[in-house]
XYZ file of N, CA and C in Angstrom:
342
model
N -41.889 -2.324 -27.107
C -41.681 -0.971 -26.607
C -40.130 -1.151 -25.858
N -38.995 -0.528 -25.967
C -38.171 -0.877 -25.713
C -37.820 0.235 -24.491
N -37.400 -0.327 -23.252
C -37.184 0.408 -22.309
C -36.189 0.344 -21.171
N -35.607 1.529 -20.582
C -34.514 1.310 -19.751
C -34.500 2.066 -18.573
N -34.841 1.230 -17.696
C -35.285 2.347 -16.386
C -34.255 1.948 -15.270
N -33.108 2.656 -14.833
C -32.275 3.017 -14.377
C -32.823 3.438 -12.482
N -31.690 3.020 -11.572
C -32.309 3.352 -10.109
C -31.179 2.958 -9.612
N -31.020 3.774 -8.053
C -30.392 3.490 -6.928
C -29.365 4.653 -6.888
N -29.244 5.716 -7.410
C -28.231 6.536 -7.282
C -28.569 7.628 -5.972
N -27.893 8.083 -5.589
C -28.151 9.122 -4.459
C -27.048 9.627 -4.065
N -27.109 10.335 -3.061
C -26.127 11.328 -2.377
C -24.788 10.545 -1.221
N -23.856 10.798 -1.643
C -22.740 9.503 -0.897
C -21.638 10.499 -0.748
N -21.284 10.097 0.443
C -19.888 10.957 1.024
C -18.381 9.990 0.161
N -17.478 11.089 0.179
C -16.352 10.643 -0.760
C -15.732 9.126 -0.141
N -15.481 8.059 -0.853
C -14.956 6.898 -0.352
C -16.316 5.834 0.206
N -17.457 6.185 -0.307
C -18.957 5.226 0.198
C -18.884 4.465 -1.290
N -20.258 3.803 -1.029
C -20.429 3.003 -2.127
C -21.917 3.207 -2.538
N -22.422 2.535 -3.874
C -23.998 2.950 -4.113
C -23.735 1.656 -5.156
N -25.277 1.149 -5.322
C -25.269 -0.165 -6.188
C -26.451 0.414 -7.242
N -26.283 0.650 -8.627
C -26.940 1.079 -9.578
C -27.492 -0.349 -9.984
N -29.231 0.041 -10.491
C -29.698 -0.860 -11.410
C -30.259 -0.792 -12.195
N -30.246 -1.457 -13.369
C -30.973 -1.402 -14.499
C -31.831 -2.024 -14.795
N -33.348 -2.122 -15.352
C -34.072 -2.907 -15.735
C -34.223 -2.547 -17.270
N -34.193 -3.723 -17.822
C -33.977 -3.499 -19.409
C -34.953 -4.309 -20.130
N -35.578 -3.860 -21.129
C -36.870 -4.487 -21.638
C -36.069 -5.802 -22.520
N -36.769 -6.725 -22.154
C -36.321 -8.387 -22.919
C -35.356 -8.042 -24.389
N -36.452 -7.426 -25.109
C -35.871 -7.511 -26.649
C -34.548 -6.559 -26.839
N -34.309 -5.924 -25.649
C -32.758 -5.393 -25.706
C -31.417 -6.413 -25.190
N -32.142 -6.670 -23.841
C -31.048 -7.548 -22.897
C -30.549 -8.814 -23.557
N -31.841 -9.705 -24.332
C -31.456 -11.007 -24.090
C -30.315 -10.755 -25.617
N -30.161 -9.794 -26.241
C -29.652 -9.731 -27.438
C -28.227 -8.759 -27.504
N -28.247 -7.774 -26.715
C -26.764 -7.468 -26.771
C -25.945 -7.244 -25.459
N -24.704 -7.109 -25.550
C -23.892 -6.730 -24.278
C -24.432 -5.069 -23.830
N -24.707 -5.137 -22.420
C -25.185 -3.979 -21.670
C -24.047 -2.994 -21.187
N -24.425 -1.964 -21.036
C -23.364 -1.238 -20.550
C -23.390 -0.025 -19.738
N -22.823 0.381 -18.832
C -23.223 1.817 -18.040
C -22.277 2.947 -18.788
N -23.129 4.058 -18.738
C -22.591 5.169 -19.291
C -22.945 6.490 -18.492
N -22.079 7.866 -18.129
C -22.292 8.778 -17.395
C -22.031 10.158 -18.337
N -22.475 11.074 -17.946
C -22.724 12.463 -18.429
C -23.416 13.715 -17.326
N -22.175 14.507 -17.280
C -22.287 15.687 -16.633
C -22.920 16.768 -17.622
N -23.497 17.673 -16.661
C -23.600 18.821 -17.380
C -22.799 19.422 -18.445
N -23.383 19.822 -19.575
C -22.190 20.049 -20.416
C -21.466 19.556 -21.387
N -21.474 18.018 -20.653
C -20.287 17.352 -21.143
C -21.000 16.124 -22.281
N -20.160 15.645 -22.830
C -20.468 14.448 -23.461
C -20.490 13.267 -22.593
N -21.732 12.246 -23.059
C -21.947 10.975 -22.071
C -20.462 10.136 -22.199
N -20.007 9.160 -21.421
C -18.966 8.502 -21.590
C -19.478 7.152 -20.947
N -18.538 6.361 -21.435
C -18.303 5.156 -21.310
C -18.188 5.003 -19.778
N -18.717 3.801 -18.929
C -18.261 3.524 -17.893
C -17.679 1.824 -17.749
N -18.633 0.968 -18.081
C -18.331 -0.362 -17.983
C -19.552 -0.983 -18.949
N -18.712 -2.009 -19.543
C -19.664 -3.098 -20.017
C -19.682 -4.605 -19.817
N -20.631 -5.440 -19.913
C -20.367 -6.925 -19.488
C -21.212 -7.688 -20.691
N -21.001 -8.654 -21.239
C -21.000 -9.682 -22.396
C -22.475 -10.514 -21.844
N -22.684 -11.037 -22.533
C -23.955 -12.247 -21.975
C -22.927 -13.435 -21.362
N -21.524 -13.883 -21.536
C -20.898 -14.582 -21.073
C -20.468 -14.215 -19.712
N -20.524 -12.638 -19.459
C -19.839 -11.969 -18.533
C -18.442 -11.413 -18.526
N -18.003 -11.153 -19.995
C -16.917 -10.441 -20.113
C -17.048 -9.200 -19.964
N -16.220 -8.443 -18.953
C -16.467 -6.943 -18.630
C -15.480 -6.074 -19.327
N -15.753 -4.895 -19.266
C -14.793 -4.236 -19.831
C -15.121 -2.350 -18.835
N -13.831 -1.809 -18.633
C -14.125 -0.543 -17.600
C -13.147 0.727 -18.272
N -13.626 1.655 -18.225
C -12.878 2.896 -18.198
C -12.137 3.006 -17.205
N -10.432 3.193 -17.628
C -9.642 3.152 -16.775
C -9.767 3.681 -15.339
N -10.450 4.903 -15.310
C -10.790 5.760 -13.807
C -11.434 4.836 -13.045
N -12.312 3.936 -13.451
C -13.142 3.108 -12.540
C -12.635 1.828 -12.181
N -11.381 1.443 -12.661
C -11.024 0.127 -12.915
C -10.781 -0.197 -10.882
N -11.293 -1.405 -10.557
C -10.843 -1.411 -9.382
C -11.667 -0.836 -8.271
N -12.762 -0.369 -9.259
C -13.491 0.428 -7.853
C -15.073 0.010 -8.134
N -15.199 -0.160 -9.708
C -16.421 -0.381 -9.881
C -16.709 -1.648 -10.443
N -18.124 -2.348 -10.687
C -17.968 -3.787 -11.060
C -19.348 -3.571 -11.354
N -19.537 -3.968 -12.554
C -20.688 -4.515 -13.387
C -21.023 -5.999 -13.296
N -22.057 -6.174 -13.123
C -23.115 -7.658 -13.814
C -24.060 -7.485 -14.235
N -25.038 -8.954 -14.314
C -25.790 -9.051 -15.293
C -26.497 -10.087 -14.425
N -28.097 -10.399 -14.237
C -28.958 -11.236 -14.149
C -29.793 -11.471 -15.289
N -29.065 -12.201 -16.105
C -30.186 -12.545 -17.169
C -31.502 -12.666 -17.148
N -31.966 -13.496 -15.708
C -33.181 -14.171 -15.504
C -33.964 -13.201 -15.281
N -33.501 -11.440 -14.998
C -34.204 -10.302 -14.133
C -34.208 -9.327 -15.398
N -33.173 -9.534 -16.648
C -33.436 -8.860 -17.616
C -32.732 -7.484 -16.666
N -31.557 -7.660 -15.920
C -31.088 -6.386 -14.773
C -30.047 -6.513 -15.132
N -29.155 -5.228 -15.130
C -27.516 -5.062 -14.967
C -27.415 -4.199 -14.157
N -26.273 -4.136 -13.417
C -26.246 -3.909 -12.051
C -24.620 -2.778 -12.168
N -24.514 -1.701 -11.516
C -23.010 -1.456 -11.099
C -23.085 -1.183 -10.053
N -22.154 -1.734 -9.066
C -21.426 -1.620 -7.838
C -20.374 -0.412 -8.047
N -20.738 0.463 -7.232
C -19.730 1.251 -7.322
C -18.942 1.297 -5.751
N -17.675 1.509 -5.708
C -17.418 1.417 -4.343
C -15.993 2.491 -4.507
N -15.575 2.737 -3.038
C -14.452 3.962 -2.937
C -14.496 4.942 -4.076
N -16.394 5.796 -3.744
C -16.444 6.592 -4.635
C -15.548 8.178 -4.505
N -15.514 8.648 -5.648
C -14.756 10.129 -5.336
C -15.335 10.858 -6.154
N -15.310 12.306 -5.853
C -15.432 13.266 -6.173
C -16.108 13.582 -7.791
N -14.896 13.074 -8.321
C -15.127 13.103 -9.790
C -16.338 11.721 -10.326
N -16.887 11.316 -9.264
C -17.608 10.264 -10.126
C -19.277 10.533 -10.017
N -19.588 11.977 -9.794
C -20.592 12.851 -9.554
C -21.214 12.669 -11.014
N -22.169 12.205 -11.357
C -22.516 12.215 -13.062
C -24.273 11.620 -12.978
N -24.756 11.934 -13.809
C -25.973 11.261 -14.075
C -25.905 9.591 -14.869
N -26.115 8.809 -14.164
C -25.713 7.490 -14.652
C -26.862 6.627 -15.603
N -26.510 6.170 -17.055
C -27.236 5.716 -17.536
C -26.876 4.321 -18.041
N -27.791 3.551 -18.386
C -27.565 2.216 -18.792
C -28.031 2.044 -20.513
N -27.349 1.255 -21.182
C -27.788 1.082 -22.412
C -27.329 0.210 -23.532
N -27.100 -0.822 -24.557
C -26.774 -1.447 -24.970
C -25.383 -1.004 -25.075
N -23.999 -1.908 -25.704
C -22.938 -1.651 -25.510
C -22.977 -1.958 -27.433
N -22.208 -1.069 -28.407
C -22.872 -0.030 -28.324
C -24.417 0.455 -28.190
N -24.266 1.829 -28.017
C -25.685 2.198 -27.347
C -26.691 2.199 -28.742
N -27.979 1.675 -28.565
C -28.593 1.167 -29.609
C -30.164 1.926 -29.401
N -30.342 2.038 -28.450
C -31.720 2.328 -28.114
C -31.714 3.711 -27.227
N -33.224 4.326 -27.227
C -33.348 5.637 -26.700
C -33.179 5.501 -25.344
N -32.204 6.441 -24.559
C -31.684 6.850 -23.458
C -32.456 6.548 -22.362
N -32.922 6.016 -21.332
C -33.664 6.403 -20.060
C -33.759 7.656 -19.506
N -34.172 7.952 -18.242
C -34.204 9.066 -17.403
C -32.740 9.156 -16.559
N -31.872 7.889 -16.445
C -30.812 7.868 -15.891
C -31.061 8.057 -14.267
N -30.052 8.237 -13.564
C -29.701 7.975 -12.042
C -29.080 9.208 -11.714
N -28.975 10.034 -10.786
C -28.205 10.983 -10.343
C -27.357 10.071 -9.189
N -26.062 10.585 -9.639
C -24.821 10.229 -8.373
C -24.214 10.998 -8.342
N -24.205 11.690 -6.451
C -23.852 12.803 -6.247
C -22.791 12.284 -4.865
N -21.287 12.599 -5.347
C -20.448 12.218 -4.164
C -20.093 13.846 -3.885
N -20.362 13.720 -2.139
C -20.039 14.814 -1.909
C -19.801 14.805 -0.535
N -18.769 15.571 0.266
C -18.579 15.742 1.670
C -19.627 16.764 2.308
Protein backbone atom coordinates (compact mmCIF):
# COMPACT_ATOMS: atom_id res chain seq x y z
CA UNK A 1 0.00 0.00 0.00
CA UNK A 2 1.47 3.29 -1.11
CA UNK A 3 1.52 5.96 1.56
CA UNK A 4 2.58 9.57 1.68
CA UNK A 5 2.67 11.27 5.08
CA UNK A 6 3.47 14.98 5.19
CA UNK A 7 4.38 16.88 8.34
CA UNK A 8 6.09 20.03 9.56
CA UNK A 9 3.58 22.69 8.63
CA UNK A 10 2.48 25.44 10.96
CA UNK A 11 1.94 29.14 11.51
CA UNK A 12 4.87 31.41 10.82
CA UNK A 13 5.41 35.13 10.37
CA UNK A 14 6.51 36.59 7.05
CA UNK A 15 10.24 36.10 6.65
CA UNK A 16 10.21 33.01 8.81
CA UNK A 17 11.18 29.43 8.02
CA UNK A 18 9.65 25.98 8.11
CA UNK A 19 10.90 22.54 7.19
CA UNK A 20 8.42 20.08 5.75
CA UNK A 21 8.93 16.33 5.72
CA UNK A 22 7.29 13.61 3.67
CA UNK A 23 7.66 9.95 4.52
CA UNK A 24 6.91 7.85 1.48
CA UNK A 25 6.46 4.17 0.87
CA UNK A 26 9.57 2.53 -0.43
CA UNK A 27 7.64 1.32 -3.45
CA UNK A 28 7.35 4.85 -4.75
CA UNK A 29 10.38 6.51 -3.22
CA UNK A 30 12.83 4.01 -4.64
CA UNK A 31 11.56 4.35 -8.20
CA UNK A 32 10.47 7.90 -8.89
CA UNK A 33 11.62 11.45 -8.61
CA UNK A 34 9.77 13.12 -5.74
CA UNK A 35 8.13 16.48 -5.55
CA UNK A 36 6.28 18.98 -3.41
CA UNK A 37 3.03 20.56 -4.47
CA UNK A 38 0.67 23.05 -2.87
CA UNK A 39 -2.97 23.95 -3.09
CA UNK A 40 -5.06 26.83 -1.85
CA UNK A 41 -8.83 26.50 -1.32
CA UNK A 42 -10.65 26.74 -4.62
CA UNK A 43 -7.48 26.62 -6.66
CA UNK A 44 -5.67 23.93 -8.59
CA UNK A 45 -2.79 22.12 -7.00
CA UNK A 46 0.51 23.49 -8.29
CA UNK A 47 4.03 22.21 -8.55
CA UNK A 48 6.57 23.63 -6.09
CA UNK A 49 9.77 21.62 -6.38
CA UNK A 50 11.13 18.23 -7.39
CA UNK A 51 14.23 16.14 -6.89
CA UNK A 52 15.56 13.10 -8.72
CA UNK A 53 17.42 10.17 -7.19
CA UNK A 54 20.69 11.74 -8.21
CA UNK A 55 19.77 15.01 -6.54
CA UNK A 56 18.86 17.14 -9.53
CA UNK A 57 16.32 19.72 -8.49
CA UNK A 58 13.72 21.89 -10.11
CA UNK A 59 11.66 24.74 -8.63
CA UNK A 60 8.81 26.95 -9.62
CA UNK A 61 10.05 30.48 -10.22
CA UNK A 62 8.31 32.04 -7.23
CA UNK A 63 10.21 29.90 -4.71
CA UNK A 64 13.66 29.83 -6.31
CA UNK A 65 16.31 31.02 -3.87
CA UNK A 66 13.96 30.60 -0.90
CA UNK A 67 12.99 26.91 -0.88
CA UNK A 68 15.30 23.90 -0.95
CA UNK A 69 14.16 20.35 -1.64
CA UNK A 70 16.23 17.40 -0.47
CA UNK A 71 15.81 13.68 0.01
CA UNK A 72 17.14 10.99 2.31
CA UNK A 73 17.06 7.79 0.31
CA UNK A 74 17.86 5.67 3.37
CA UNK A 75 14.80 7.02 5.18
CA UNK A 76 12.47 7.22 2.16
CA UNK A 77 11.89 10.84 3.11
CA UNK A 78 11.82 14.05 1.13
CA UNK A 79 12.15 17.48 2.72
CA UNK A 80 11.29 21.04 1.81
CA UNK A 81 13.20 23.76 3.61
CA UNK A 82 11.26 26.98 3.23
CA UNK A 83 12.98 30.25 4.10
CA UNK A 84 11.93 33.87 3.70
CA UNK A 85 8.31 32.83 3.69
CA UNK A 86 5.77 35.18 2.19
CA UNK A 87 2.05 35.60 2.72
CA UNK A 88 1.41 34.03 -0.68
CA UNK A 89 3.13 30.81 0.40
CA UNK A 90 0.11 30.03 2.58
CA UNK A 91 -1.28 26.73 1.27
CA UNK A 92 -1.66 23.06 2.04
CA UNK A 93 1.54 21.34 0.96
CA UNK A 94 1.63 17.82 -0.44
CA UNK A 95 4.29 15.47 -1.68
CA UNK A 96 4.03 12.90 -4.44
CA UNK A 97 6.13 11.50 -7.21
CA UNK A 98 6.97 13.77 -10.12
CA UNK A 99 4.69 13.66 -12.01
CA UNK A 100 2.09 12.58 -9.45
CA UNK A 101 1.27 8.90 -9.74
CA UNK A 102 -0.26 7.78 -6.44
CA UNK A 103 -3.12 8.88 -4.17
CA UNK A 104 -2.45 12.12 -2.35
CA UNK A 105 -1.76 12.20 1.37
CA UNK A 106 -3.46 14.51 3.84
CA UNK A 107 -1.00 17.32 3.27
CA UNK A 108 0.35 19.76 5.83
CA UNK A 109 -0.96 23.29 6.32
CA UNK A 110 1.46 26.18 6.03
CA UNK A 111 0.12 29.55 7.14
CA UNK A 112 2.19 32.69 6.78
CA UNK A 113 0.64 35.53 8.70
CA UNK A 114 1.65 38.50 10.78
